[in-house]
Coordinates of C-alpha atoms in Angstrom, one line a residue:
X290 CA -59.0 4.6 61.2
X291 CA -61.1 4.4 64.4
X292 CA -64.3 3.8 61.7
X293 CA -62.5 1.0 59.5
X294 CA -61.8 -1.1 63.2
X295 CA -65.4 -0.4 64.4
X296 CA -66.4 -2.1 60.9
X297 CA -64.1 -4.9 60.7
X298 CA -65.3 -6.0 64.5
X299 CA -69.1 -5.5 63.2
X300 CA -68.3 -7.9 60.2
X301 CA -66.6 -10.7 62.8
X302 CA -69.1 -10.8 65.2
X303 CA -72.1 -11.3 62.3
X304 CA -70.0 -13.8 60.9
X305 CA -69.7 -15.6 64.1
X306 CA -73.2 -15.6 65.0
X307 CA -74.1 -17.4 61.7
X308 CA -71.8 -20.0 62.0
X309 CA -72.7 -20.4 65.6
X310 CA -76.4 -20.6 64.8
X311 CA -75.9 -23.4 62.4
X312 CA -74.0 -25.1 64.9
X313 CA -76.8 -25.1 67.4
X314 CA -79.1 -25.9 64.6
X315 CA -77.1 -28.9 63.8
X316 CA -77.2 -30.3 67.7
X317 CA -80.4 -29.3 67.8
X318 CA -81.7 -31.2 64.6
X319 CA -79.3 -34.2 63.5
X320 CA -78.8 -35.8 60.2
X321 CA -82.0 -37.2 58.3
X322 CA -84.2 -34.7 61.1
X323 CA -84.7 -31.7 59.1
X324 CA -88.0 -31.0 58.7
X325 CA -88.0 -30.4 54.8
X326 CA -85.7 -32.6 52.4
X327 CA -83.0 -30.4 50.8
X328 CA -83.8 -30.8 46.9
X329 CA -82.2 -34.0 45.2
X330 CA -81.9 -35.5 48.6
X331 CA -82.7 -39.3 48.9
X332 CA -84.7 -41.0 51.1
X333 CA -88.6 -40.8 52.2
X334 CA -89.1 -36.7 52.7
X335 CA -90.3 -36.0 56.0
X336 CA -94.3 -34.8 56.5
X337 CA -95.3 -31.9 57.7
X338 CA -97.1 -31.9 61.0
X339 CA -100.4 -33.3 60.9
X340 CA -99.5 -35.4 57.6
X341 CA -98.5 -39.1 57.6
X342 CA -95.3 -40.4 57.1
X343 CA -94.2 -42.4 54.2
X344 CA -92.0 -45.8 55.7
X345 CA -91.2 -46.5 51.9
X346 CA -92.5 -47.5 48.7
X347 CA -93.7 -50.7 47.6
X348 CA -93.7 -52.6 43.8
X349 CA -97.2 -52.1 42.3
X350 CA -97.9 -55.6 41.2
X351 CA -97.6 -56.8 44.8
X352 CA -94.0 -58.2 43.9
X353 CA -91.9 -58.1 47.1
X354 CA -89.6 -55.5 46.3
X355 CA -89.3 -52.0 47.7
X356 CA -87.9 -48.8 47.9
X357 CA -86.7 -46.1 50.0
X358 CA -87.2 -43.5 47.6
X359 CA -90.4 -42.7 44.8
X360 CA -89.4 -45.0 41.2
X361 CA -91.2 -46.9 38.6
X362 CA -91.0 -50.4 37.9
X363 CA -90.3 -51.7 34.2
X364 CA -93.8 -51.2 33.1
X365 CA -93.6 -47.8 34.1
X366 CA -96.0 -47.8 36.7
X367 CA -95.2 -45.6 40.2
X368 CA -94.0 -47.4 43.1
X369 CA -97.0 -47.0 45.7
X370 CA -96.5 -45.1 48.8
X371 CA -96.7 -46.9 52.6
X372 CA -97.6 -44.8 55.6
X373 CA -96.8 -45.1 59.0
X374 CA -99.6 -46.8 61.1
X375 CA -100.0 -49.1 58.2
X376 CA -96.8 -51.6 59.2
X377 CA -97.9 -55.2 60.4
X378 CA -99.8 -55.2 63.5
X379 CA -99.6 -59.1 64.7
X380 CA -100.7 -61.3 67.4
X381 CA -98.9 -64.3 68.8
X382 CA -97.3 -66.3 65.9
X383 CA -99.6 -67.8 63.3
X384 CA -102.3 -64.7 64.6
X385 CA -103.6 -61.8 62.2
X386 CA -105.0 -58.7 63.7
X387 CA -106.7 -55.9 62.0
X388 CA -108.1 -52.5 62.7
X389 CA -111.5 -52.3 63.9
X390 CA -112.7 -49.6 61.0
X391 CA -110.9 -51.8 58.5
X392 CA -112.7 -54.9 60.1
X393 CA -115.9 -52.8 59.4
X394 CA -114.8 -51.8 55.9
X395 CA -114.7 -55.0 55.1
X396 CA -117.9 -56.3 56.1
X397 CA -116.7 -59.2 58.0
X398 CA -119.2 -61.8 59.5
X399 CA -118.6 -64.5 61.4
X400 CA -120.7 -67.5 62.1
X401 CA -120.6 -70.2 65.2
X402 CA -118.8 -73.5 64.3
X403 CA -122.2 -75.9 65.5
X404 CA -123.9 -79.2 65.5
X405 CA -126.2 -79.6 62.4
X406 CA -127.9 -82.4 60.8
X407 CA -126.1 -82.3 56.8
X408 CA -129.3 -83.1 55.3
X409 CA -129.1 -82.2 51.2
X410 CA -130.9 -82.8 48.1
X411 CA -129.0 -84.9 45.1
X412 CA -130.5 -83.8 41.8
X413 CA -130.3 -86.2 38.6
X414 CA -131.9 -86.5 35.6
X415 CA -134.0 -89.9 34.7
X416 CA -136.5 -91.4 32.4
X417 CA -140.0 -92.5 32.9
X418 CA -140.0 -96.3 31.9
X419 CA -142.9 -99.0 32.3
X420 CA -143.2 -101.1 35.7
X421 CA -141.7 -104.0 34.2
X422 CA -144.1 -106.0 36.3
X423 CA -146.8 -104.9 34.6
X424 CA -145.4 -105.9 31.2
X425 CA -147.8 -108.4 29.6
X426 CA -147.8 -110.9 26.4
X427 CA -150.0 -112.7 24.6
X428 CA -149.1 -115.4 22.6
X429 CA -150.7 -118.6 21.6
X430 CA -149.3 -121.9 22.8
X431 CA -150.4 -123.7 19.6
X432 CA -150.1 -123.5 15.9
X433 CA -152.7 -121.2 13.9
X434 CA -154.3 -118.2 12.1
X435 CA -155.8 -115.2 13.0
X436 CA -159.3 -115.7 12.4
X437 CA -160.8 -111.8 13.9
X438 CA -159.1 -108.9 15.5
X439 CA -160.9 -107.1 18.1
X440 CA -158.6 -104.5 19.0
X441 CA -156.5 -103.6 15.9
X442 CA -153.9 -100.7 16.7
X443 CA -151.0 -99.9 19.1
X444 CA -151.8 -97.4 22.0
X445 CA -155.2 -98.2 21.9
X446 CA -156.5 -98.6 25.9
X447 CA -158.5 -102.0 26.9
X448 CA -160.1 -103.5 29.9
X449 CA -159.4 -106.5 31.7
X450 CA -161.2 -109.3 30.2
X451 CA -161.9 -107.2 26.6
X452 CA -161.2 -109.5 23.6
X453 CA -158.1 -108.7 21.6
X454 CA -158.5 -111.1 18.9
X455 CA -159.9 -114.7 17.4
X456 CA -157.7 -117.8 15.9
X457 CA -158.5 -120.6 14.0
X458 CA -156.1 -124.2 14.8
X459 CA -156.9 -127.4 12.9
X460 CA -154.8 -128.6 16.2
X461 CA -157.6 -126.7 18.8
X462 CA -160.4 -128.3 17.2
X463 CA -159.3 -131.8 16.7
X464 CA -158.4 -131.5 20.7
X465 CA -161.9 -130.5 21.2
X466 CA -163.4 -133.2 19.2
X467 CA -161.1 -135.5 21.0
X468 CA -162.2 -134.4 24.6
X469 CA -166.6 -134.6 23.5
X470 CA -166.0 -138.1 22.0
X471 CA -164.6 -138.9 25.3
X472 CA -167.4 -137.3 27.5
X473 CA -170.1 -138.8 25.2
X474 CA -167.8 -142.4 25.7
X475 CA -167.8 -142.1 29.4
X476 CA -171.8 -141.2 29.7
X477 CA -172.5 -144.1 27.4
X478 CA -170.7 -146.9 29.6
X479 CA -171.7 -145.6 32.9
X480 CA -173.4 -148.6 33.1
X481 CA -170.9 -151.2 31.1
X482 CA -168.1 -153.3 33.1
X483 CA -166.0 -150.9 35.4
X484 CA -162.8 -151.2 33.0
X485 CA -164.3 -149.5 30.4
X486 CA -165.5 -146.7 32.0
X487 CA -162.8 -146.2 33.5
X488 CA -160.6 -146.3 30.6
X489 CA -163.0 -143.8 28.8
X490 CA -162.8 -141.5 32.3
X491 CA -159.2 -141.3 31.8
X492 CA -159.0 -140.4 28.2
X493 CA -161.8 -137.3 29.0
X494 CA -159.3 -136.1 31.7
X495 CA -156.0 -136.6 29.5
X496 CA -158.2 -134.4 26.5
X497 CA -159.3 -131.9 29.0
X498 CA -156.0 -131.5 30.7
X499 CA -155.2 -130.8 27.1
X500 CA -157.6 -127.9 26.5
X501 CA -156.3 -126.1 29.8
X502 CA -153.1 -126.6 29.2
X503 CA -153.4 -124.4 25.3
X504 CA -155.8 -122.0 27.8
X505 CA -158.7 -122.4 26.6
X506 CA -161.1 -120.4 28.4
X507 CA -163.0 -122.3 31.1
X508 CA -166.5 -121.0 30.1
X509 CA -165.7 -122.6 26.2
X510 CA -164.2 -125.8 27.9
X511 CA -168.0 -125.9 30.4
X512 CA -169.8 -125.5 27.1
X513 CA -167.8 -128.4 25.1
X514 CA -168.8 -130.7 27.8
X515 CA -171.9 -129.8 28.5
X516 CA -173.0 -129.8 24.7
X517 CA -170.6 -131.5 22.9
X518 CA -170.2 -128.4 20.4
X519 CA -166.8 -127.8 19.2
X520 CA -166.4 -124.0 18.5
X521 CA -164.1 -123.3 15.3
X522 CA -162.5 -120.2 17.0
X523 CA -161.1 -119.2 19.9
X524 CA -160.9 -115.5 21.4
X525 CA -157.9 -114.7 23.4
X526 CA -158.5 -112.0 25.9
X527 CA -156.7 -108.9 27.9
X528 CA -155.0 -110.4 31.1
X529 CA -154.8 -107.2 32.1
X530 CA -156.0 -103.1 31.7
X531 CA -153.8 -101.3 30.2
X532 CA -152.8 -99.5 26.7
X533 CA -151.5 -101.8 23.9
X534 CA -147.6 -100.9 23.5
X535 CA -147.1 -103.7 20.9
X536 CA -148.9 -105.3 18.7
X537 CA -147.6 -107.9 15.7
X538 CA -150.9 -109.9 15.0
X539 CA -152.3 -109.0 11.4
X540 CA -156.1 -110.1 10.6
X541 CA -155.2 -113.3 8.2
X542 CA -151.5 -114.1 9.3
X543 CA -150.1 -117.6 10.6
X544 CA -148.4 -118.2 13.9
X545 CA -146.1 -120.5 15.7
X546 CA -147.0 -121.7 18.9
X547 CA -144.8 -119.1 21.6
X548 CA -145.1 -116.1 18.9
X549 CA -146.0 -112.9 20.6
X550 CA -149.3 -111.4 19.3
X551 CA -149.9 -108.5 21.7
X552 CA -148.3 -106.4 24.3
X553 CA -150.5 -104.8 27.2
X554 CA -148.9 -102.7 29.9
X555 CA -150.8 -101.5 32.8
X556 CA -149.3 -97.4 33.0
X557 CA -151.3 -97.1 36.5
X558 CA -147.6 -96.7 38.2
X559 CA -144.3 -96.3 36.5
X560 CA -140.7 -96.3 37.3
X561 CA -137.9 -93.4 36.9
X562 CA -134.5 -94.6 36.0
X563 CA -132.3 -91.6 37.9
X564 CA -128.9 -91.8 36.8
X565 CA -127.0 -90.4 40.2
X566 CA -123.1 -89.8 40.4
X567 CA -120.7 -91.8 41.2
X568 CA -119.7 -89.5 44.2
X569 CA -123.2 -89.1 46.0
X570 CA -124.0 -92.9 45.3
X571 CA -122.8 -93.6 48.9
X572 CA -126.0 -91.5 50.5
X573 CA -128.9 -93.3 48.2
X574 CA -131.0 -95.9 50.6
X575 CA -134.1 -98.0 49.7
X576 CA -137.2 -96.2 50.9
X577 CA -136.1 -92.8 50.5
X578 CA -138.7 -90.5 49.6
X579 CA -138.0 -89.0 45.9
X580 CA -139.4 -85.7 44.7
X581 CA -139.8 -85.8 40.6
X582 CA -140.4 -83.0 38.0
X583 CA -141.5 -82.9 34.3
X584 CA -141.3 -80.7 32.4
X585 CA -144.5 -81.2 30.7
X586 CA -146.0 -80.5 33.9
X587 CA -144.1 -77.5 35.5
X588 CA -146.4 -76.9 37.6
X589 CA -146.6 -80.3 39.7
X590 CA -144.4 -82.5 41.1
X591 CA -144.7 -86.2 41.8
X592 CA -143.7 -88.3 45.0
X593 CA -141.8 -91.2 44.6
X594 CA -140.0 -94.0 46.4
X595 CA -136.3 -95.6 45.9
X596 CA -136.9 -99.1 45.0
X597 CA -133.5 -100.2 44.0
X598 CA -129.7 -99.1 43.9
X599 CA -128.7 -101.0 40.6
X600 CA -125.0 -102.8 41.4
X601 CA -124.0 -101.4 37.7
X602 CA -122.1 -98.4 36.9
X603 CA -121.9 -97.1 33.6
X604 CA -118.9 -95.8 32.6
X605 CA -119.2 -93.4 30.0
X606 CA -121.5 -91.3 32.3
X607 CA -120.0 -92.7 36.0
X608 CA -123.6 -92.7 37.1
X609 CA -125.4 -95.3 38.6
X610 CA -128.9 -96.1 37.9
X611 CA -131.6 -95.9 40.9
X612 CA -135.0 -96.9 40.4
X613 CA -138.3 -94.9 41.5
X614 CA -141.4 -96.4 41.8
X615 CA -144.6 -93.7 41.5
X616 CA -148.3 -94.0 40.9
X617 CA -149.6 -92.2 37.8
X618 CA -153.2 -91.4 38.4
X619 CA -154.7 -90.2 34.7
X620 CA -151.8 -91.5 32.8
X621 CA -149.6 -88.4 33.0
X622 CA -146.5 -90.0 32.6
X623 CA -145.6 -91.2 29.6
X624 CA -142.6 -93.9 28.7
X625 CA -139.3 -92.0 27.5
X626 CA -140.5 -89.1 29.4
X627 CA -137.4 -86.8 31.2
X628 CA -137.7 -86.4 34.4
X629 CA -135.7 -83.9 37.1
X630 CA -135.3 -86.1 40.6
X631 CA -134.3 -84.5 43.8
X632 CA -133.1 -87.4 46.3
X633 CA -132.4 -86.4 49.9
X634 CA -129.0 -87.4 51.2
X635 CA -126.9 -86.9 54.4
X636 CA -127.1 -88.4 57.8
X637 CA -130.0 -87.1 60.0
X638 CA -127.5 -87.0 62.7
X639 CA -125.8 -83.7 63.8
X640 CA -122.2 -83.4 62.8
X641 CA -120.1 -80.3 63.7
X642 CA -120.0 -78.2 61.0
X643 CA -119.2 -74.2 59.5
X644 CA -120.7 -72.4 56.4
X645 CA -119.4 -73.4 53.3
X646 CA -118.2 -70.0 52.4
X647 CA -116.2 -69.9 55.7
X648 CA -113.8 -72.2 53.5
X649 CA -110.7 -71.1 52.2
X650 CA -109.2 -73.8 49.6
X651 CA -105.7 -73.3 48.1
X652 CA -105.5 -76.3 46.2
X653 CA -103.0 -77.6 48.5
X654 CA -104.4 -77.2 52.0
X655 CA -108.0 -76.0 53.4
X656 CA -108.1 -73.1 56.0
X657 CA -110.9 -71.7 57.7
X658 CA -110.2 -68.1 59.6
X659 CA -111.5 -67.4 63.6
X660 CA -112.1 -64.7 64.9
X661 CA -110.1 -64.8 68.6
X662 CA -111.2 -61.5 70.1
X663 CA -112.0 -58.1 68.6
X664 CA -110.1 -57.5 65.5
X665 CA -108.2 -61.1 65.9
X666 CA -108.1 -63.7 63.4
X667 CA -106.4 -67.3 63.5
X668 CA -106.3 -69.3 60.2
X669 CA -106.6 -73.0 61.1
X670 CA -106.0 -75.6 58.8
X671 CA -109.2 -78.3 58.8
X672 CA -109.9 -81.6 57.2
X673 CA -113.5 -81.7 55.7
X674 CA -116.4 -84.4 55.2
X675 CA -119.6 -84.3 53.5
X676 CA -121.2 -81.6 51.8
X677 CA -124.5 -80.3 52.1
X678 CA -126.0 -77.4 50.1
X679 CA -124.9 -74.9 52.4
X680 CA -122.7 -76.4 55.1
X681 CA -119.5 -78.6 55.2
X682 CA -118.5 -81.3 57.8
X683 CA -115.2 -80.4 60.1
X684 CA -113.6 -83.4 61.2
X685 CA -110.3 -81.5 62.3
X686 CA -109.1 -78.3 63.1
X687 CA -112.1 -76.4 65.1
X688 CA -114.1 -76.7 67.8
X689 CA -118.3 -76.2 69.0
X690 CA -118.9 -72.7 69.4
X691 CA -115.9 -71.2 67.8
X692 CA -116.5 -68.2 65.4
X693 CA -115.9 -68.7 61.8
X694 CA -115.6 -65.5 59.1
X695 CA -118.0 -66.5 56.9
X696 CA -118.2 -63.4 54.7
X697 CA -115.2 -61.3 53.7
X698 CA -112.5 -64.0 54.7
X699 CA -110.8 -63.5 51.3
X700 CA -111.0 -59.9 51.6
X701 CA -109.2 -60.4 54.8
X702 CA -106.7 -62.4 53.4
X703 CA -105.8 -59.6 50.9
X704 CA -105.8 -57.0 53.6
X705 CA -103.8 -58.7 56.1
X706 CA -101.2 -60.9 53.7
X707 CA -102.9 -63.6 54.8
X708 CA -100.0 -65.9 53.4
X709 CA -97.3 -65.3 56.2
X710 CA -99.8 -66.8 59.2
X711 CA -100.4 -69.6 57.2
X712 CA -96.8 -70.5 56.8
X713 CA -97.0 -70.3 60.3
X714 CA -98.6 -73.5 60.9
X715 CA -95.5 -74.8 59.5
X716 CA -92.8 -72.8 61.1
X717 CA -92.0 -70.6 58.9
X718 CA -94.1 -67.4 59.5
X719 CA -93.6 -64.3 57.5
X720 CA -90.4 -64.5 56.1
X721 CA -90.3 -61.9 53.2
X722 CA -93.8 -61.1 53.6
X723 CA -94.8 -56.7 53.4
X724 CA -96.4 -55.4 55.5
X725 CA -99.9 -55.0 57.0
X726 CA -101.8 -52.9 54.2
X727 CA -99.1 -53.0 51.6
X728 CA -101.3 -55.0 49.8
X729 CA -103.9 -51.7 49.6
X730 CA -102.4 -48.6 51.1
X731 CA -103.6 -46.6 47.9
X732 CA -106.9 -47.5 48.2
X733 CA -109.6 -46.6 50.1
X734 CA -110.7 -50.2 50.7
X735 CA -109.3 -53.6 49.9
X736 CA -111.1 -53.8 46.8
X737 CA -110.6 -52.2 43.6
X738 CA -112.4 -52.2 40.5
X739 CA -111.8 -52.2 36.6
X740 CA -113.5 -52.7 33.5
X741 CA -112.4 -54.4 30.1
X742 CA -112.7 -57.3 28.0
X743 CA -112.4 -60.8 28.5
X744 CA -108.8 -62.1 26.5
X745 CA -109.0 -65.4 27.4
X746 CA -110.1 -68.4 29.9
X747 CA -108.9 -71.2 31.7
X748 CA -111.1 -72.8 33.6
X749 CA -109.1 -75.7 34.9
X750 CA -106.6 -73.4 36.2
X751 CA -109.4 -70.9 37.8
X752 CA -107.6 -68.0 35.9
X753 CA -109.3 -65.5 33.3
X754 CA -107.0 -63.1 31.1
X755 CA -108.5 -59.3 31.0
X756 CA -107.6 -56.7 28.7
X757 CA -108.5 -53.7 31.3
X758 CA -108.3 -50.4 31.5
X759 CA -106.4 -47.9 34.0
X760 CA -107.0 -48.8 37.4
X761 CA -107.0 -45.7 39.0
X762 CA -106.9 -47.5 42.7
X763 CA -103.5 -49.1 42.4
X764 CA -102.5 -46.3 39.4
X765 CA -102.2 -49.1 36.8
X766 CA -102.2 -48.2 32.9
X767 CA -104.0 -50.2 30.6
X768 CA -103.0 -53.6 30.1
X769 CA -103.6 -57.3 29.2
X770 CA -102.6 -59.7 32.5
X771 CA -104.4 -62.6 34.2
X772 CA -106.5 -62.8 37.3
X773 CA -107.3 -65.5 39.3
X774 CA -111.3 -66.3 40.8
X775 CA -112.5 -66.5 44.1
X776 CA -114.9 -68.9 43.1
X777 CA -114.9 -71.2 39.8
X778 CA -118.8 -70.3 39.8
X779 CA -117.5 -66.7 38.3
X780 CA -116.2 -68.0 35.4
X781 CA -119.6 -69.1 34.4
X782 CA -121.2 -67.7 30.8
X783 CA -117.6 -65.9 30.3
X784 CA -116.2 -65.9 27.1
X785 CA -113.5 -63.9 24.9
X786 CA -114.3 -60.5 23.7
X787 CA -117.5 -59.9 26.3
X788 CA -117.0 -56.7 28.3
X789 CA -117.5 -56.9 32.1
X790 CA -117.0 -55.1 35.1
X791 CA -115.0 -56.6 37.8
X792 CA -113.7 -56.4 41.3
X793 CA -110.6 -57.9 42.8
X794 CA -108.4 -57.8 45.2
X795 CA -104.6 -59.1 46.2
X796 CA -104.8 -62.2 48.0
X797 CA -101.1 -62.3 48.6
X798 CA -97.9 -61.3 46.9
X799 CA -98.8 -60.7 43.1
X800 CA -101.6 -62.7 43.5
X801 CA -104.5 -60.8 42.1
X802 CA -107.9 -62.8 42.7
X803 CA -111.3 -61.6 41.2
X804 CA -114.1 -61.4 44.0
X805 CA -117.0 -60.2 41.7
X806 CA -117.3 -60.2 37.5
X807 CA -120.5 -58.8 35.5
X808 CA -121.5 -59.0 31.9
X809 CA -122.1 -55.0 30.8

């Protein structure tokens, strides 16, 4: 008896001290505390020490959905995991901060907002056309034949002065008769009654007036009146050196007074005809210097001066034609020729300005990020002006010596959900936006890669459909979706069924934008 009571208190007071010991366990570790999740329970499981916590899980595709406990979305792709430390880390309103090792991940650079002159080169293509000053005809200004040619083919070079062919007019040498009758008339009454002589004076000068006016050469017209000799033939000469570029007189043929015989042009300068755009016709001045290129000649190029801004615009093209006058020593430039023209454009007068990669365009409004401190970045929305090859004008929205991101600014906006400070500017900051490095917590960086085939393209849009493979980064299967480009220049020599390589990152919610793209 004494045994069975010593055994019964035993059993009570073990009893006791276990449900004792749970209660203190209890007060000492409250609901949701314990260090290991019981199986089946719900909710984010508790690290170890030393390991990160896990806030909750976000929608893979960047849509803004998330989830307290591990799932798969319809496509079947695991929810990714955020950690604590990761959460939005903000400024004042409308500011972005980010950790300084991301800020060096990233490979940001930043570049002063300064005073520049926007000089820049407008290339067009152009012709090579003859100095329409130095255009000549030859034509008769009297009825005949062509008695004699001289110079009998097109393209053939002459001299100044060279004879180019000989004509016979009945018309010619009756004049010719006319005018010695009239010398001889006038020599003969020298002496007689004044009348007379000067009657006879007066019909000489009305014959000779004649001669010069059908341009007869002077020498001929000297030797009419000295001898009285009327020449069957005349020879019409070269008013100019040059190449012959037409020529319609045939050894033989008749001709009406005004007919054009020959064509000389004198190729010792020529003009270009540049066709320039519509949109950089504002920038072209008389006097500009002009560099131009053939291509027959790689290895030269020629100067050149603007002459004249034509007041037409063509409209198929929307180009404008601007002339350029240049010398061509050796005839090196042939008519019909194609010809690359660089113009320079832009005021020679500082404006402030930022890199053009510092510039962020949505479609719907223009943001440039600064850097405020050390790991601090303010988007500001800016209105631009001109362009230059490498810098754009600010007219609003910064200030001299400010410090634009000028490399990585769209890896920055994927990293820090760049969206929410934008809205900002209008008052209505963040709303719905996840948090600080939701956009990448499975990755190592910002960026993540892929390879696969190009499905489709559309370059108005700035999209290109890939058919990729796994992306092991985000833990995406194989699929067909649609990516948009950092820069329309990417979409260049792209076409369906190439394979490439790519790079991209998420730009904001479910936007996925492509930051690099090579052929393999």
């Amino acid at each position: 008896m004494k045994n069975t009571t010593v055994l019964a208190l035993a059993l009570a007071m073990a009893v006791a001290g276990t449900v004792g010991g749970r209660w203190w366990e209890a007060r000492q570790h409250p609901a949701g505390a314990s260090t290991a999740a019981a199986p089946g329970a719900s909710g984010p499981a508790t690290p170890a020490s030393g390991e990160r916590r896990i806030l909750y899980y976000r929608n893979p595709m960047g849509l803004p959905d998330t989830s307290a406990t591990p799932k798969k979305d319809p496509m079947g792709m695991d929810y990714l995991p955020v950690y604590e430390g990761e959460e939005a880390d903000r400024g004042s309103a409308g500011q972005v901060r980010i950790s300084a090792d991301k800020v060096q991940k990233l490979g940001v650079r930043v570049e002063a907002v300064a005073l520049r002159p926007l000089a820049r080169t407008v290339r067009a293509s152009g012709r090579v056309e003859p100095d329409e000053r130095r255009v000549y005809t030859v034509t008769a200004k009297f009825e005949g034949y062509v008695e004699r040619l001289h110079v009998n083919a097109t393209g053939q070079p002459v001299g100044r002065g060279q004879p180019l062919f000989e004509v016979y007019s009945p018309e010619l040498v009756s004049a010719q008769r006319e005018y010695a009758i009239a010398v001889q008339g006038m020599r003969s009454l020298a002496t007689a009654g004044s009348d007379a002589a000067a009657g006879m004076k007066q019909l000489a000068e009305s014959s000779l007036a004649r001669l010069r006016n059908w341009d007869l050469p002077p020498d001929q017209v000297e030797a009419l009146a000295r001898t009285g000799e009327v020449r069957r033939t005349v020879t019409f000469r070269s008013p100019v050196g040059g190449i012959v570029t037409e020529k319609k007189a045939v050894q033989g043929m008749r001709f009406s007074a005004g007919e054009m015989l020959y064509q000389v042009t004198d190729l010792g300068a020529v003009w270009v005809i540049a066709d320039v755009f519509e949109q950089d016709i504002a920038a072209m001045r008389p006097g500009a210097r002009a560099a131009v290129r053939i291509n027959a000649y790689p290895e030269r190029t020629f100067p050149g001066t603007v002459t004249y801004v034509y007041p037409t615009l063509k409209a198929e093209t929307r180009t404008v034609p601007v002339r350029i006058e240049l010398a061509n020593p050796g005839q090196l430039l042939k008519p019909a020729m194609f010809a690359q023209v660089e113009l320079p454009a832009g005021d020679p007068r500082p404006v402030l300005t930022v890199p053009d990669s510092a510039v962020i365009d949505s479609g719907t409004r223009t943001v440039v990020l600064v850097q405020l401190g050390e790991g601090r970045f303010e988007p500001r929305e800016v209105k631009l002006g001109a362009r230059s090859a490498a810098y754009v004008q600010v007219l609003e929205g910064l200030r001299e010596g400010e410090q634009a991101v000028v490399a990585a600014n769209f890896l920055i906006d994927a990293e820090s959900n760049l969206k929410a400070a934008v809205h900002s500017l209008g008052g209505h900051a963040g709303h719905g936006v996840p948090a600080l490095g939701a956009a990448s917590a499975s990755a190592p960086a910002a960026g993540h890669k892929g390879q696969g085939s190009v499905d489709g393209i559309d370059a108005k849009a700035g999209t290109v459909s890939l058919k990729h493979g796994p992306i092991a980064s985000l833990k995406w299967p194989a699929m067909t979706m649609e990516f948009r480009v950092a820069n329309e220049s990417l979409l260049r020599g792209l076409r369906p069924g190439i394979q490439v390589d790519f790079e991209f990152v998420e730009r904001q919610q479910g936007e996925w934008v492509i930051t690099s793209i090579t052929h393999r």
